[in-house]
Amino acid sequence: MKIKKQKLGLNTVCTHTGEVEDKQFKGAVSPIYLSSSYAFEDIDEKRYPRYFNTPNQQALCKKVAALEHTEAAMIFGSGMAAVSTSLLAFLHKGDHVVLQNALYGGTMNLVLEEFDKYGIEYSFTQSLNIKDFKKEIKKNTKVIYIETPSNPLLKITDIRKVAKLAKKHDLVTMIDNTFASPVNQLPATMGIDIVIHSATKYFGGHSDILAGAVAASAEHMNQIFQLAKNLGGSLSDFTVWMLERSMKTLGIRVKEQNKNALKLASFLEKHEAVENVYYPGLTSHPDYELAASQMSGFGGMMSFELKSEYNVSKFFKSLQLIKPSMSLAGVESTMLSPTQTSHALLTPEERKKQGISDGLIRFSVGIEEKQDLISDIKQAIKKSKKK
Ligand SMILES: *Cc1c(COP(=O)(O)O)cnc(C)c1O
């Protein structure tokens, strides 16, 4: 794919690229165009919200494409609309897709619950090692799908090696770049074809928007568009406008979250109650070198395990500042127990196989003062020690 070299710096793109100019009143922010009907300018250029081409949609797509260094982008009604439309646009009856084994739960459900109906074959890799991707490629493989860093253990997939392997076999590559965000990771510059986001997370950043985004070459984007207009997963222009507003601070939010997370991970690693910390920015992380080679920052997501002498439920109840919550990537810090929430439906054996222990806690680090977060965790740990 042609990489669009960005002339402007990150925070300038966040603030200025892709705005609807207010020609009439010269307002500082984009006006919202809510029309669902537009007079034809050209019979081939019909404007309609479900065609992803309202003024606000088109403006925001420019911002996303600029951030991901791609030619084009699209905004969707949810992260899963972005994931499902992208996959189904490139997979037809009889085709095969290789997916990495550690994936967002919703993506896993899409594959396991829906793909058989459409006659799409799939394999999950044994590990994130490139050898295991190679092993799963078949004659009818069309797509390789990865997600890095992964949820909830922050495992790292080698983006460049996957892209190279795919090129050799003429396959389309897709990445879920939600956890890293373009602030920390630019997969298109490393050879990945299609970059997918749950914009509900860092793009939105304030836990008040459900949205998705895809960035790719104009050609790949057009193939996704041809399906997207039939599936109908576009986002309302009100929410598009809110998302544009949120993304102005994407750069400063995520950089602050990077800094906080690294401090918090170092604190947790040294704490006597903590068994393990999974954060790619720690030199103790098994994939630290790989992460450092493909990420410019390590993100705001981490996981850690409390030792068995500590009661996880009691720990959650004792937190005062940090909210126990499913959501992630907001400006507020949140935590959850995968065993009690996202992975509750798995058997204990299945969880163990995935490396998810009962003491595991996923931590989405916000922008609060790090000292306040540390104090909150310290007091909650103290209260959760088993007698
Ligand atoms: C939340 C999430 C999704 C799904 O996004 P929705 O906006 O909830 O549809 C996909 N991938 C990752 C990594 C996520 O965290």
mmCIF file of C-alpha atoms and ligand atoms in Angstrom, residues 78-81 83 104 107 145 147 151 176 178-179 197-201 210-212 328, ligand 1:
data_model
loop_
_atom_site.group_PDB
_atom_site.id
_atom_site.type_symbol
_atom_site.label_atom_id
_atom_site.label_comp_id
_atom_site.label_asym_id
_atom_site.label_seq_id
_atom_site.Cartn_x
_atom_site.Cartn_y
_atom_site.Cartn_z
ATOM 1 C CA SER A 78 -19.384 0.451 16.498
ATOM 2 C CA GLY A 79 -16.030 -1.263 16.710
ATOM 3 C CA MET A 80 -17.720 -4.559 15.887
ATOM 4 C CA ALA A 81 -19.349 -3.035 12.769
ATOM 5 C CA VAL A 83 -14.444 -5.561 12.457
ATOM 6 C CA TYR A 104 -11.170 -9.329 21.691
ATOM 7 C CA THR A 107 -14.375 -10.678 17.479
ATOM 8 C CA TYR A 145 -6.087 -11.047 11.311
ATOM 9 C CA GLU A 147 -4.586 -7.718 17.448
ATOM 10 C CA ASN A 151 -6.506 -8.271 25.604
ATOM 11 C CA ASP A 176 -7.193 -4.403 15.543
ATOM 12 C CA THR A 178 -7.552 -0.323 19.426
ATOM 13 C CA PHE A 179 -5.261 -0.900 22.429
ATOM 14 C CA HIS A 197 -10.416 0.538 15.727
ATOM 15 C CA SER A 198 -13.092 0.409 18.313
ATOM 16 C CA ALA A 199 -13.439 4.203 18.428
ATOM 17 C CA THR A 200 -15.432 3.600 21.616
ATOM 18 C CA LYS A 201 -12.050 3.362 23.346
ATOM 19 C CA LEU A 210 -19.898 3.893 20.671
ATOM 20 C CA ALA A 211 -18.146 3.948 17.304
ATOM 21 C CA GLY A 212 -15.671 2.178 15.046
ATOM 22 C CA LEU A 328 -11.568 0.942 28.936
HETATM 23 C C1 LIG B 1 -14.157 -2.734 22.510
HETATM 24 C C2 LIG B 1 -13.325 -3.427 21.500
HETATM 25 C C3 LIG B 1 -13.851 -3.861 20.272
HETATM 26 C C4 LIG B 1 -15.310 -3.721 19.924
HETATM 27 O O1 LIG B 1 -15.713 -2.406 19.847
HETATM 28 P P1 LIG B 1 -17.215 -1.884 20.127
HETATM 29 O O2 LIG B 1 -17.076 -0.431 19.889
HETATM 30 O O3 LIG B 1 -17.582 -2.278 21.512
HETATM 31 O O4 LIG B 1 -18.098 -2.558 19.125
HETATM 32 C C5 LIG B 1 -12.991 -4.443 19.358
HETATM 33 N N1 LIG B 1 -11.688 -4.638 19.643
HETATM 34 C C6 LIG B 1 -11.160 -4.252 20.812
HETATM 35 C C7 LIG B 1 -9.710 -4.501 21.072
HETATM 36 C C8 LIG B 1 -11.945 -3.638 21.788
HETATM 37 O O5 LIG B 1 -11.406 -3.275 22.959
#
